[in-house]
């Protein structure tokens, strides 16, 4: 993750929650993400849980610890969750002890990592997790971008991946436990008054055979 991205989030920190998740689109995505993440976390035996790239703390209530590269975002998170253990650091160089966590989850962070940084991230998570620990993270879907012929060059979160690329970066150190999607329908084009009625259908499509065409994919990997 380059310094430009960190600077960007430092500047955005105080208004991040309202700008990104204070509107109908953001609330739709947040509800979908929270429901799935809560379900997946309930399915694993976890004590120490790290929110990697915790930002302002959108999901810190589900974790025991948080780590983020942006000091500005962490400042907001500390105001909301003073009882949590929060640290500043990079995802592929975590200031954490070996085998110290049961679960690591990361939302909207991997999209900021280049292909060269993906494998170091997975290796670092493997180091920090206990044997059999779980890693959950989302990323933009290459299949969706190819389907819609989207070109995201120049955007700070332009890095999309396929499941094949995730497997290749895993180097045989992970077992793919589950895959799901977020945002299948073009919700941003649907009238705001109708969005809440479509979340059930969208969530079903994101878990169906067509999930790879969702805007985002999320994977649950288990350390082996």
mmCIF file with all atom_site columns, C-alpha atoms in Angstrom:
data_model
loop_
_atom_site.group_PDB
_atom_site.id
_atom_site.type_symbol
_atom_site.label_atom_id
_atom_site.label_alt_id
_atom_site.label_comp_id
_atom_site.label_asym_id
_atom_site.label_entity_id
_atom_site.label_seq_id
_atom_site.pdbx_PDB_ins_code
_atom_site.Cartn_x
_atom_site.Cartn_y
_atom_site.Cartn_z
_atom_site.occupancy
_atom_site.B_iso_or_equiv
_atom_site.pdbx_formal_charge
_atom_site.auth_seq_id
_atom_site.auth_comp_id
_atom_site.auth_asym_id
_atom_site.auth_atom_id
_atom_site.pdbx_PDB_model_num
ATOM 1   C CA . UNK A 1 1   ? 0.000   0.000   0.000   1.00 0.00 ? 1   UNK A CA 1
ATOM 2   C CA . UNK A 1 2   ? 1.609   3.258   -1.091  1.00 0.00 ? 2   UNK A CA 1
ATOM 3   C CA . UNK A 1 3   ? 1.849   6.463   0.931   1.00 0.00 ? 3   UNK A CA 1
ATOM 4   C CA . UNK A 1 4   ? -0.608  8.276   -1.364  1.00 0.00 ? 4   UNK A CA 1
ATOM 5   C CA . UNK A 1 5   ? -3.403  5.935   -0.243  1.00 0.00 ? 5   UNK A CA 1
ATOM 6   C CA . UNK A 1 6   ? -2.514  6.394   3.418   1.00 0.00 ? 6   UNK A CA 1
ATOM 7   C CA . UNK A 1 7   ? -2.502  10.177  2.980   1.00 0.00 ? 7   UNK A CA 1
ATOM 8   C CA . UNK A 1 8   ? -5.856  9.979   1.194   1.00 0.00 ? 8   UNK A CA 1
ATOM 9   C CA . UNK A 1 9   ? -7.473  8.147   4.110   1.00 0.00 ? 9   UNK A CA 1
ATOM 10  C CA . UNK A 1 10  ? -5.845  10.375  6.709   1.00 0.00 ? 10  UNK A CA 1
ATOM 11  C CA . UNK A 1 11  ? -7.519  13.350  5.037   1.00 0.00 ? 11  UNK A CA 1
ATOM 12  C CA . UNK A 1 12  ? -10.856 11.549  4.641   1.00 0.00 ? 12  UNK A CA 1
ATOM 13  C CA . UNK A 1 13  ? -10.991 10.012  8.120   1.00 0.00 ? 13  UNK A CA 1
ATOM 14  C CA . UNK A 1 14  ? -13.286 12.475  9.900   1.00 0.00 ? 14  UNK A CA 1
ATOM 15  C CA . UNK A 1 15  ? -15.991 12.279  7.229   1.00 0.00 ? 15  UNK A CA 1
ATOM 16  C CA . UNK A 1 16  ? -15.407 8.730   5.997   1.00 0.00 ? 16  UNK A CA 1
ATOM 17  C CA . UNK A 1 17  ? -18.371 7.137   7.801   1.00 0.00 ? 17  UNK A CA 1
ATOM 18  C CA . UNK A 1 18  ? -20.894 9.714   6.622   1.00 0.00 ? 18  UNK A CA 1
ATOM 19  C CA . UNK A 1 19  ? -19.512 9.987   3.074   1.00 0.00 ? 19  UNK A CA 1
ATOM 20  C CA . UNK A 1 20  ? -19.206 6.265   2.375   1.00 0.00 ? 20  UNK A CA 1
ATOM 21  C CA . UNK A 1 21  ? -21.843 4.615   4.536   1.00 0.00 ? 21  UNK A CA 1
ATOM 22  C CA . UNK A 1 22  ? -24.246 7.368   5.500   1.00 0.00 ? 22  UNK A CA 1
ATOM 23  C CA . UNK A 1 23  ? -26.230 7.118   2.263   1.00 0.00 ? 23  UNK A CA 1
ATOM 24  C CA . UNK A 1 24  ? -28.701 4.496   0.982   1.00 0.00 ? 24  UNK A CA 1
ATOM 25  C CA . UNK A 1 25  ? -26.083 2.742   -1.164  1.00 0.00 ? 25  UNK A CA 1
ATOM 26  C CA . UNK A 1 26  ? -23.563 2.577   1.675   1.00 0.00 ? 26  UNK A CA 1
ATOM 27  C CA . UNK A 1 27  ? -26.153 1.312   4.160   1.00 0.00 ? 27  UNK A CA 1
ATOM 28  C CA . UNK A 1 28  ? -27.181 -1.419  1.704   1.00 0.00 ? 28  UNK A CA 1
ATOM 29  C CA . UNK A 1 29  ? -23.591 -2.626  1.293   1.00 0.00 ? 29  UNK A CA 1
ATOM 30  C CA . UNK A 1 30  ? -22.849 -2.369  5.013   1.00 0.00 ? 30  UNK A CA 1
ATOM 31  C CA . UNK A 1 31  ? -25.914 -4.430  5.939   1.00 0.00 ? 31  UNK A CA 1
ATOM 32  C CA . UNK A 1 32  ? -24.984 -7.130  3.441   1.00 0.00 ? 32  UNK A CA 1
ATOM 33  C CA . UNK A 1 33  ? -21.361 -7.257  4.590   1.00 0.00 ? 33  UNK A CA 1
ATOM 34  C CA . UNK A 1 34  ? -22.220 -7.284  8.288   1.00 0.00 ? 34  UNK A CA 1
ATOM 35  C CA . UNK A 1 35  ? -24.771 -10.087 7.938   1.00 0.00 ? 35  UNK A CA 1
ATOM 36  C CA . UNK A 1 36  ? -22.332 -12.399 6.137   1.00 0.00 ? 36  UNK A CA 1
ATOM 37  C CA . UNK A 1 37  ? -19.315 -11.551 8.264   1.00 0.00 ? 37  UNK A CA 1
ATOM 38  C CA . UNK A 1 38  ? -21.301 -12.113 11.460  1.00 0.00 ? 38  UNK A CA 1
ATOM 39  C CA . UNK A 1 39  ? -22.494 -15.490 10.164  1.00 0.00 ? 39  UNK A CA 1
ATOM 40  C CA . UNK A 1 40  ? -19.013 -16.607 9.145   1.00 0.00 ? 40  UNK A CA 1
ATOM 41  C CA . UNK A 1 41  ? -17.470 -15.510 12.437  1.00 0.00 ? 41  UNK A CA 1
ATOM 42  C CA . UNK A 1 42  ? -20.152 -17.419 14.341  1.00 0.00 ? 42  UNK A CA 1
ATOM 43  C CA . UNK A 1 43  ? -19.146 -20.582 12.460  1.00 0.00 ? 43  UNK A CA 1
ATOM 44  C CA . UNK A 1 44  ? -15.565 -20.598 13.789  1.00 0.00 ? 44  UNK A CA 1
ATOM 45  C CA . UNK A 1 45  ? -14.122 -20.975 17.268  1.00 0.00 ? 45  UNK A CA 1
ATOM 46  C CA . UNK A 1 46  ? -12.449 -17.659 17.916  1.00 0.00 ? 46  UNK A CA 1
ATOM 47  C CA . UNK A 1 47  ? -10.857 -15.877 20.834  1.00 0.00 ? 47  UNK A CA 1
ATOM 48  C CA . UNK A 1 48  ? -8.479  -13.264 19.423  1.00 0.00 ? 48  UNK A CA 1
ATOM 49  C CA . UNK A 1 49  ? -9.930  -11.632 16.294  1.00 0.00 ? 49  UNK A CA 1
ATOM 50  C CA . UNK A 1 50  ? -8.057  -9.042  14.226  1.00 0.00 ? 50  UNK A CA 1
ATOM 51  C CA . UNK A 1 51  ? -9.845  -6.496  12.034  1.00 0.00 ? 51  UNK A CA 1
ATOM 52  C CA . UNK A 1 52  ? -7.096  -5.896  9.470   1.00 0.00 ? 52  UNK A CA 1
ATOM 53  C CA . UNK A 1 53  ? -7.445  -2.503  7.825   1.00 0.00 ? 53  UNK A CA 1
ATOM 54  C CA . UNK A 1 54  ? -10.005 -1.613  10.476  1.00 0.00 ? 54  UNK A CA 1
ATOM 55  C CA . UNK A 1 55  ? -10.309 1.994   9.326   1.00 0.00 ? 55  UNK A CA 1
ATOM 56  C CA . UNK A 1 56  ? -12.716 3.999   11.476  1.00 0.00 ? 56  UNK A CA 1
ATOM 57  C CA . UNK A 1 57  ? -13.987 0.819   13.135  1.00 0.00 ? 57  UNK A CA 1
ATOM 58  C CA . UNK A 1 58  ? -16.996 -0.132  11.046  1.00 0.00 ? 58  UNK A CA 1
ATOM 59  C CA . UNK A 1 59  ? -16.653 -3.771  12.153  1.00 0.00 ? 59  UNK A CA 1
ATOM 60  C CA . UNK A 1 60  ? -14.524 -3.420  15.279  1.00 0.00 ? 60  UNK A CA 1
ATOM 61  C CA . UNK A 1 61  ? -17.403 -4.558  17.461  1.00 0.00 ? 61  UNK A CA 1
ATOM 62  C CA . UNK A 1 62  ? -16.825 -7.997  15.911  1.00 0.00 ? 62  UNK A CA 1
ATOM 63  C CA . UNK A 1 63  ? -13.090 -8.013  16.719  1.00 0.00 ? 63  UNK A CA 1
ATOM 64  C CA . UNK A 1 64  ? -10.778 -7.831  19.726  1.00 0.00 ? 64  UNK A CA 1
ATOM 65  C CA . UNK A 1 65  ? -7.968  -5.984  17.909  1.00 0.00 ? 65  UNK A CA 1
ATOM 66  C CA . UNK A 1 66  ? -7.570  -3.629  14.975  1.00 0.00 ? 66  UNK A CA 1
ATOM 67  C CA . UNK A 1 67  ? -4.705  -2.698  12.659  1.00 0.00 ? 67  UNK A CA 1
ATOM 68  C CA . UNK A 1 68  ? -4.591  0.061   10.044  1.00 0.00 ? 68  UNK A CA 1
ATOM 69  C CA . UNK A 1 69  ? -1.988  1.967   8.048   1.00 0.00 ? 69  UNK A CA 1
ATOM 70  C CA . UNK A 1 70  ? -3.834  5.280   8.459   1.00 0.00 ? 70  UNK A CA 1
ATOM 71  C CA . UNK A 1 71  ? -3.286  7.119   11.740  1.00 0.00 ? 71  UNK A CA 1
ATOM 72  C CA . UNK A 1 72  ? -6.215  9.394   10.919  1.00 0.00 ? 72  UNK A CA 1
ATOM 73  C CA . UNK A 1 73  ? -8.628  6.492   10.554  1.00 0.00 ? 73  UNK A CA 1
ATOM 74  C CA . UNK A 1 74  ? -7.305  4.913   13.759  1.00 0.00 ? 74  UNK A CA 1
ATOM 75  C CA . UNK A 1 75  ? -7.914  8.148   15.646  1.00 0.00 ? 75  UNK A CA 1
ATOM 76  C CA . UNK A 1 76  ? -11.611 7.946   14.761  1.00 0.00 ? 76  UNK A CA 1
ATOM 77  C CA . UNK A 1 77  ? -11.711 4.238   15.629  1.00 0.00 ? 77  UNK A CA 1
ATOM 78  C CA . UNK A 1 78  ? -10.193 4.897   19.060  1.00 0.00 ? 78  UNK A CA 1
ATOM 79  C CA . UNK A 1 79  ? -12.877 7.478   19.783  1.00 0.00 ? 79  UNK A CA 1
ATOM 80  C CA . UNK A 1 80  ? -15.561 4.891   19.052  1.00 0.00 ? 80  UNK A CA 1
ATOM 81  C CA . UNK A 1 81  ? -13.851 1.877   20.627  1.00 0.00 ? 81  UNK A CA 1
ATOM 82  C CA . UNK A 1 82  ? -11.470 3.010   23.380  1.00 0.00 ? 82  UNK A CA 1
ATOM 83  C CA . UNK A 1 83  ? -11.519 -0.482  24.880  1.00 0.00 ? 83  UNK A CA 1
ATOM 84  C CA . UNK A 1 84  ? -10.091 -2.158  21.760  1.00 0.00 ? 84  UNK A CA 1
ATOM 85  C CA . UNK A 1 85  ? -6.395  -2.806  21.137  1.00 0.00 ? 85  UNK A CA 1
ATOM 86  C CA . UNK A 1 86  ? -5.595  -0.785  18.019  1.00 0.00 ? 86  UNK A CA 1
ATOM 87  C CA . UNK A 1 87  ? -2.245  -0.505  16.250  1.00 0.00 ? 87  UNK A CA 1
ATOM 88  C CA . UNK A 1 88  ? -0.760  1.308   13.289  1.00 0.00 ? 88  UNK A CA 1
ATOM 89  C CA . UNK A 1 89  ? 0.945   -0.920  10.718  1.00 0.00 ? 89  UNK A CA 1
ATOM 90  C CA . UNK A 1 90  ? 0.985   -2.458  7.262   1.00 0.00 ? 90  UNK A CA 1
ATOM 91  C CA . UNK A 1 91  ? -0.918  -5.608  6.322   1.00 0.00 ? 91  UNK A CA 1
ATOM 92  C CA . UNK A 1 92  ? 2.156   -7.355  4.935   1.00 0.00 ? 92  UNK A CA 1
ATOM 93  C CA . UNK A 1 93  ? 4.385   -6.341  7.874   1.00 0.00 ? 93  UNK A CA 1
ATOM 94  C CA . UNK A 1 94  ? 2.147   -6.654  10.944  1.00 0.00 ? 94  UNK A CA 1
ATOM 95  C CA . UNK A 1 95  ? 3.657   -5.690  14.324  1.00 0.00 ? 95  UNK A CA 1
ATOM 96  C CA . UNK A 1 96  ? 2.147   -8.850  15.813  1.00 0.00 ? 96  UNK A CA 1
ATOM 97  C CA . UNK A 1 97  ? 3.533   -12.056 17.291  1.00 0.00 ? 97  UNK A CA 1
ATOM 98  C CA . UNK A 1 98  ? 3.548   -15.397 15.493  1.00 0.00 ? 98  UNK A CA 1
ATOM 99  C CA . UNK A 1 99  ? 0.400   -17.517 15.885  1.00 0.00 ? 99  UNK A CA 1
ATOM 100 C CA . UNK A 1 100 ? -1.307  -14.931 18.086  1.00 0.00 ? 100 UNK A CA 1
ATOM 101 C CA . UNK A 1 101 ? -4.772  -14.761 16.481  1.00 0.00 ? 101 UNK A CA 1
ATOM 102 C CA . UNK A 1 102 ? -7.613  -17.178 15.823  1.00 0.00 ? 102 UNK A CA 1
ATOM 103 C CA . UNK A 1 103 ? -9.249  -15.114 13.079  1.00 0.00 ? 103 UNK A CA 1
ATOM 104 C CA . UNK A 1 104 ? -8.265  -12.248 10.801  1.00 0.00 ? 104 UNK A CA 1
ATOM 105 C CA . UNK A 1 105 ? -10.873 -10.458 8.714   1.00 0.00 ? 105 UNK A CA 1
ATOM 106 C CA . UNK A 1 106 ? -10.345 -7.569  6.337   1.00 0.00 ? 106 UNK A CA 1
ATOM 107 C CA . UNK A 1 107 ? -12.946 -5.529  4.487   1.00 0.00 ? 107 UNK A CA 1
ATOM 108 C CA . UNK A 1 108 ? -12.216 -3.150  1.587   1.00 0.00 ? 108 UNK A CA 1
ATOM 109 C CA . UNK A 1 109 ? -8.467  -3.343  2.142   1.00 0.00 ? 109 UNK A CA 1
ATOM 110 C CA . UNK A 1 110 ? -7.123  -5.910  -0.334  1.00 0.00 ? 110 UNK A CA 1
ATOM 111 C CA . UNK A 1 111 ? -8.402  -3.768  -3.213  1.00 0.00 ? 111 UNK A CA 1
ATOM 112 C CA . UNK A 1 112 ? -5.623  -1.322  -2.342  1.00 0.00 ? 112 UNK A CA 1
ATOM 113 C CA . UNK A 1 113 ? -2.867  -3.926  -2.645  1.00 0.00 ? 113 UNK A CA 1
ATOM 114 C CA . UNK A 1 114 ? -1.072  -4.610  -5.906  1.00 0.00 ? 114 UNK A CA 1
ATOM 115 C CA . UNK A 1 115 ? -0.696  -8.141  -7.237  1.00 0.00 ? 115 UNK A CA 1
ATOM 116 C CA . UNK A 1 116 ? 2.884   -8.118  -5.905  1.00 0.00 ? 116 UNK A CA 1
ATOM 117 C CA . UNK A 1 117 ? 1.591   -7.404  -2.406  1.00 0.00 ? 117 UNK A CA 1
ATOM 118 C CA . UNK A 1 118 ? -1.122  -10.072 -2.314  1.00 0.00 ? 118 UNK A CA 1
ATOM 119 C CA . UNK A 1 119 ? 1.169   -13.038 -1.675  1.00 0.00 ? 119 UNK A CA 1
ATOM 120 C CA . UNK A 1 120 ? 3.124   -11.234 1.092   1.00 0.00 ? 120 UNK A CA 1
ATOM 121 C CA . UNK A 1 121 ? -0.206  -10.389 2.727   1.00 0.00 ? 121 UNK A CA 1
ATOM 122 C CA . UNK A 1 122 ? -1.286  -14.031 2.731   1.00 0.00 ? 122 UNK A CA 1
ATOM 123 C CA . UNK A 1 123 ? 2.121   -15.142 4.018   1.00 0.00 ? 123 UNK A CA 1
ATOM 124 C CA . UNK A 1 124 ? 1.994   -12.577 6.825   1.00 0.00 ? 124 UNK A CA 1
ATOM 125 C CA . UNK A 1 125 ? -1.538  -13.576 7.814   1.00 0.00 ? 125 UNK A CA 1
ATOM 126 C CA . UNK A 1 126 ? -0.400  -17.204 7.832   1.00 0.00 ? 126 UNK A CA 1
ATOM 127 C CA . UNK A 1 127 ? 2.393   -16.271 10.255  1.00 0.00 ? 127 UNK A CA 1
ATOM 128 C CA . UNK A 1 128 ? 0.092   -14.373 12.625  1.00 0.00 ? 128 UNK A CA 1
ATOM 129 C CA . UNK A 1 129 ? -2.728  -16.940 12.707  1.00 0.00 ? 129 UNK A CA 1
ATOM 130 C CA . UNK A 1 130 ? -2.781  -19.969 14.964  1.00 0.00 ? 130 UNK A CA 1
ATOM 131 C CA . UNK A 1 131 ? -2.884  -23.426 13.308  1.00 0.00 ? 131 UNK A CA 1
ATOM 132 C CA . UNK A 1 132 ? -6.297  -23.886 11.738  1.00 0.00 ? 132 UNK A CA 1
ATOM 133 C CA . UNK A 1 133 ? -7.009  -20.158 11.984  1.00 0.00 ? 133 UNK A CA 1
ATOM 134 C CA . UNK A 1 134 ? -9.333  -18.347 9.591   1.00 0.00 ? 134 UNK A CA 1
ATOM 135 C CA . UNK A 1 135 ? -8.662  -15.487 7.199   1.00 0.00 ? 135 UNK A CA 1
ATOM 136 C CA . UNK A 1 136 ? -11.619 -13.654 5.640   1.00 0.00 ? 136 UNK A CA 1
ATOM 137 C CA . UNK A 1 137 ? -11.247 -10.830 3.138   1.00 0.00 ? 137 UNK A CA 1
ATOM 138 C CA . UNK A 1 138 ? -13.067 -9.252  0.217   1.00 0.00 ? 138 UNK A CA 1
ATOM 139 C CA . UNK A 1 139 ? -11.866 -7.898  -3.134  1.00 0.00 ? 139 UNK A CA 1
ATOM 140 C CA . UNK A 1 140 ? -13.352 -6.519  -6.362  1.00 0.00 ? 140 UNK A CA 1
ATOM 141 C CA . UNK A 1 141 ? -14.325 -9.258  -8.811  1.00 0.00 ? 141 UNK A CA 1
ATOM 142 C CA . UNK A 1 142 ? -12.413 -9.400  -12.108 1.00 0.00 ? 142 UNK A CA 1
ATOM 143 C CA . UNK A 1 143 ? -15.298 -11.346 -13.665 1.00 0.00 ? 143 UNK A CA 1
ATOM 144 C CA . UNK A 1 144 ? -17.706 -8.499  -12.873 1.00 0.00 ? 144 UNK A CA 1
ATOM 145 C CA . UNK A 1 145 ? -15.381 -5.903  -14.350 1.00 0.00 ? 145 UNK A CA 1
ATOM 146 C CA . UNK A 1 146 ? -14.857 -7.943  -17.495 1.00 0.00 ? 146 UNK A CA 1
ATOM 147 C CA . UNK A 1 147 ? -18.602 -8.518  -17.852 1.00 0.00 ? 147 UNK A CA 1
ATOM 148 C CA . UNK A 1 148 ? -19.349 -4.810  -17.642 1.00 0.00 ? 148 UNK A CA 1
ATOM 149 C CA . UNK A 1 149 ? -16.123 -3.792  -19.403 1.00 0.00 ? 149 UNK A CA 1
ATOM 150 C CA . UNK A 1 150 ? -15.237 -1.552  -16.511 1.00 0.00 ? 150 UNK A CA 1
ATOM 151 C CA . UNK A 1 151 ? -11.911 0.236   -16.579 1.00 0.00 ? 151 UNK A CA 1
ATOM 152 C CA . UNK A 1 152 ? -10.783 1.315   -13.133 1.00 0.00 ? 152 UNK A CA 1
ATOM 153 C CA . UNK A 1 153 ? -7.237  2.475   -13.916 1.00 0.00 ? 153 UNK A CA 1
ATOM 154 C CA . UNK A 1 154 ? -6.206  5.419   -11.796 1.00 0.00 ? 154 UNK A CA 1
ATOM 155 C CA . UNK A 1 155 ? -8.671  4.662   -9.001  1.00 0.00 ? 155 UNK A CA 1
ATOM 156 C CA . UNK A 1 156 ? -7.042  4.083   -5.628  1.00 0.00 ? 156 UNK A CA 1
ATOM 157 C CA . UNK A 1 157 ? -8.897  0.777   -5.185  1.00 0.00 ? 157 UNK A CA 1
ATOM 158 C CA . UNK A 1 158 ? -8.485  -0.542  -8.719  1.00 0.00 ? 158 UNK A CA 1
ATOM 159 C CA . UNK A 1 159 ? -7.049  -3.954  -7.901  1.00 0.00 ? 159 UNK A CA 1
ATOM 160 C CA . UNK A 1 160 ? -9.491  -6.748  -8.761  1.00 0.00 ? 160 UNK A CA 1
ATOM 161 C CA . UNK A 1 161 ? -8.772  -10.468 -8.523  1.00 0.00 ? 161 UNK A CA 1
ATOM 162 C CA . UNK A 1 162 ? -10.083 -13.860 -9.571  1.00 0.00 ? 162 UNK A CA 1
ATOM 163 C CA . UNK A 1 163 ? -10.351 -16.892 -7.311  1.00 0.00 ? 163 UNK A CA 1
ATOM 164 C CA . UNK A 1 164 ? -7.609  -18.509 -9.399  1.00 0.00 ? 164 UNK A CA 1
ATOM 165 C CA . UNK A 1 165 ? -5.274  -15.636 -8.517  1.00 0.00 ? 165 UNK A CA 1
ATOM 166 C CA . UNK A 1 166 ? -6.154  -15.944 -4.842  1.00 0.00 ? 166 UNK A CA 1
ATOM 167 C CA . UNK A 1 167 ? -5.382  -19.672 -4.941  1.00 0.00 ? 167 UNK A CA 1
ATOM 168 C CA . UNK A 1 168 ? -2.095  -19.047 -6.757  1.00 0.00 ? 168 UNK A CA 1
ATOM 169 C CA . UNK A 1 169 ? -1.010  -16.513 -4.125  1.00 0.00 ? 169 UNK A CA 1
ATOM 170 C CA . UNK A 1 170 ? -1.890  -18.981 -1.351  1.00 0.00 ? 170 UNK A CA 1
ATOM 171 C CA . UNK A 1 171 ? 1.109   -21.202 -2.191  1.00 0.00 ? 171 UNK A CA 1
ATOM 172 C CA . UNK A 1 172 ? -0.625  -24.269 -0.780  1.00 0.00 ? 172 UNK A CA 1
ATOM 173 C CA . UNK A 1 173 ? -0.791  -22.726 2.705   1.00 0.00 ? 173 UNK A CA 1
ATOM 174 C CA . UNK A 1 174 ? -4.557  -22.219 2.758   1.00 0.00 ? 174 UNK A CA 1
ATOM 175 C CA . UNK A 1 175 ? -7.766  -24.196 2.267   1.00 0.00 ? 175 UNK A CA 1
ATOM 176 C CA . UNK A 1 176 ? -10.640 -22.351 0.623   1.00 0.00 ? 176 UNK A CA 1
ATOM 177 C CA . UNK A 1 177 ? -13.540 -22.829 3.021   1.00 0.00 ? 177 UNK A CA 1
ATOM 178 C CA . UNK A 1 178 ? -16.192 -20.583 1.449   1.00 0.00 ? 178 UNK A CA 1
ATOM 179 C CA . UNK A 1 179 ? -16.816 -17.901 -1.174  1.00 0.00 ? 179 UNK A CA 1
ATOM 180 C CA . UNK A 1 180 ? -19.609 -15.350 -1.385  1.00 0.00 ? 180 UNK A CA 1
ATOM 181 C CA . UNK A 1 181 ? -20.345 -12.076 -3.113  1.00 0.00 ? 181 UNK A CA 1
ATOM 182 C CA . UNK A 1 182 ? -21.588 -8.579  -2.335  1.00 0.00 ? 182 UNK A CA 1
ATOM 183 C CA . UNK A 1 183 ? -23.614 -6.236  -4.553  1.00 0.00 ? 183 UNK A CA 1
ATOM 184 C CA . UNK A 1 184 ? -24.842 -8.283  -7.480  1.00 0.00 ? 184 UNK A CA 1
ATOM 185 C CA . UNK A 1 185 ? -27.541 -5.923  -8.734  1.00 0.00 ? 185 UNK A CA 1
ATOM 186 C CA . UNK A 1 186 ? -26.688 -2.363  -9.902  1.00 0.00 ? 186 UNK A CA 1
ATOM 187 C CA . UNK A 1 187 ? -28.113 -0.954  -6.668  1.00 0.00 ? 187 UNK A CA 1
ATOM 188 C CA . UNK A 1 188 ? -26.738 2.525   -7.375  1.00 0.00 ? 188 UNK A CA 1
ATOM 189 C CA . UNK A 1 189 ? -29.122 2.711   -10.367 1.00 0.00 ? 189 UNK A CA 1
ATOM 190 C CA . UNK A 1 190 ? -32.183 1.630   -8.368  1.00 0.00 ? 190 UNK A CA 1
ATOM 191 C CA . UNK A 1 191 ? -34.353 4.345   -6.735  1.00 0.00 ? 191 UNK A CA 1
ATOM 192 C CA . UNK A 1 192 ? -33.425 4.735   -3.073  1.00 0.00 ? 192 UNK A CA 1
ATOM 193 C CA . UNK A 1 193 ? -36.950 3.930   -1.937  1.00 0.00 ? 193 UNK A CA 1
ATOM 194 C CA . UNK A 1 194 ? -36.697 0.471   -3.538  1.00 0.00 ? 194 UNK A CA 1
ATOM 195 C CA . UNK A 1 195 ? -33.228 -0.576  -2.369  1.00 0.00 ? 195 UNK A CA 1
ATOM 196 C CA . UNK A 1 196 ? -34.256 -2.027  0.988   1.00 0.00 ? 196 UNK A CA 1
ATOM 197 C CA . UNK A 1 197 ? -36.763 -4.285  -0.793  1.00 0.00 ? 197 UNK A CA 1
ATOM 198 C CA . UNK A 1 198 ? -34.034 -5.770  -2.986  1.00 0.00 ? 198 UNK A CA 1
ATOM 199 C CA . UNK A 1 199 ? -31.482 -6.725  -0.375  1.00 0.00 ? 199 UNK A CA 1
ATOM 200 C CA . UNK A 1 200 ? -32.902 -10.238 0.005   1.00 0.00 ? 200 UNK A CA 1
ATOM 201 C CA . UNK A 1 201 ? -32.760 -10.920 -3.739  1.00 0.00 ? 201 UNK A CA 1
ATOM 202 C CA . UNK A 1 202 ? -29.318 -9.396  -4.070  1.00 0.00 ? 202 UNK A CA 1
ATOM 203 C CA . UNK A 1 203 ? -28.007 -11.429 -1.133  1.00 0.00 ? 203 UNK A CA 1
ATOM 204 C CA . UNK A 1 204 ? -29.401 -14.632 -2.663  1.00 0.00 ? 204 UNK A CA 1
ATOM 205 C CA . UNK A 1 205 ? -27.743 -13.916 -6.018  1.00 0.00 ? 205 UNK A CA 1
ATOM 206 C CA . UNK A 1 206 ? -24.448 -13.170 -4.258  1.00 0.00 ? 206 UNK A CA 1
ATOM 207 C CA . UNK A 1 207 ? -24.492 -16.685 -2.808  1.00 0.00 ? 207 UNK A CA 1
ATOM 208 C CA . UNK A 1 208 ? -25.674 -18.424 -5.963  1.00 0.00 ? 208 UNK A CA 1
ATOM 209 C CA . UNK A 1 209 ? -23.850 -20.072 -8.887  1.00 0.00 ? 209 UNK A CA 1
ATOM 210 C CA . UNK A 1 210 ? -23.474 -16.564 -10.365 1.00 0.00 ? 210 UNK A CA 1
ATOM 211 C CA . UNK A 1 211 ? -21.641 -15.149 -7.327  1.00 0.00 ? 211 UNK A CA 1
ATOM 212 C CA . UNK A 1 212 ? -18.414 -14.471 -9.240  1.00 0.00 ? 212 UNK A CA 1
ATOM 213 C CA . UNK A 1 213 ? -20.249 -11.728 -11.124 1.00 0.00 ? 213 UNK A CA 1
ATOM 214 C CA . UNK A 1 214 ? -20.950 -9.811  -7.908  1.00 0.00 ? 214 UNK A CA 1
ATOM 215 C CA . UNK A 1 215 ? -19.171 -6.474  -7.524  1.00 0.00 ? 215 UNK A CA 1
ATOM 216 C CA . UNK A 1 216 ? -17.099 -7.907  -4.684  1.00 0.00 ? 216 UNK A CA 1
ATOM 217 C CA . UNK A 1 217 ? -16.143 -11.420 -3.636  1.00 0.00 ? 217 UNK A CA 1
ATOM 218 C CA . UNK A 1 218 ? -15.266 -12.480 -0.112  1.00 0.00 ? 218 UNK A CA 1
ATOM 219 C CA . UNK A 1 219 ? -13.321 -15.626 0.733   1.00 0.00 ? 219 UNK A CA 1
ATOM 220 C CA . UNK A 1 220 ? -12.912 -17.608 3.930   1.00 0.00 ? 220 UNK A CA 1
ATOM 221 C CA . UNK A 1 221 ? -9.496  -19.282 3.991   1.00 0.00 ? 221 UNK A CA 1
ATOM 222 C CA . UNK A 1 222 ? -8.255  -21.703 6.648   1.00 0.00 ? 222 UNK A CA 1
ATOM 223 C CA . UNK A 1 223 ? -4.567  -21.996 7.535   1.00 0.00 ? 223 UNK A CA 1
ATOM 224 C CA . UNK A 1 224 ? -3.057  -25.413 6.787   1.00 0.00 ? 224 UNK A CA 1
#
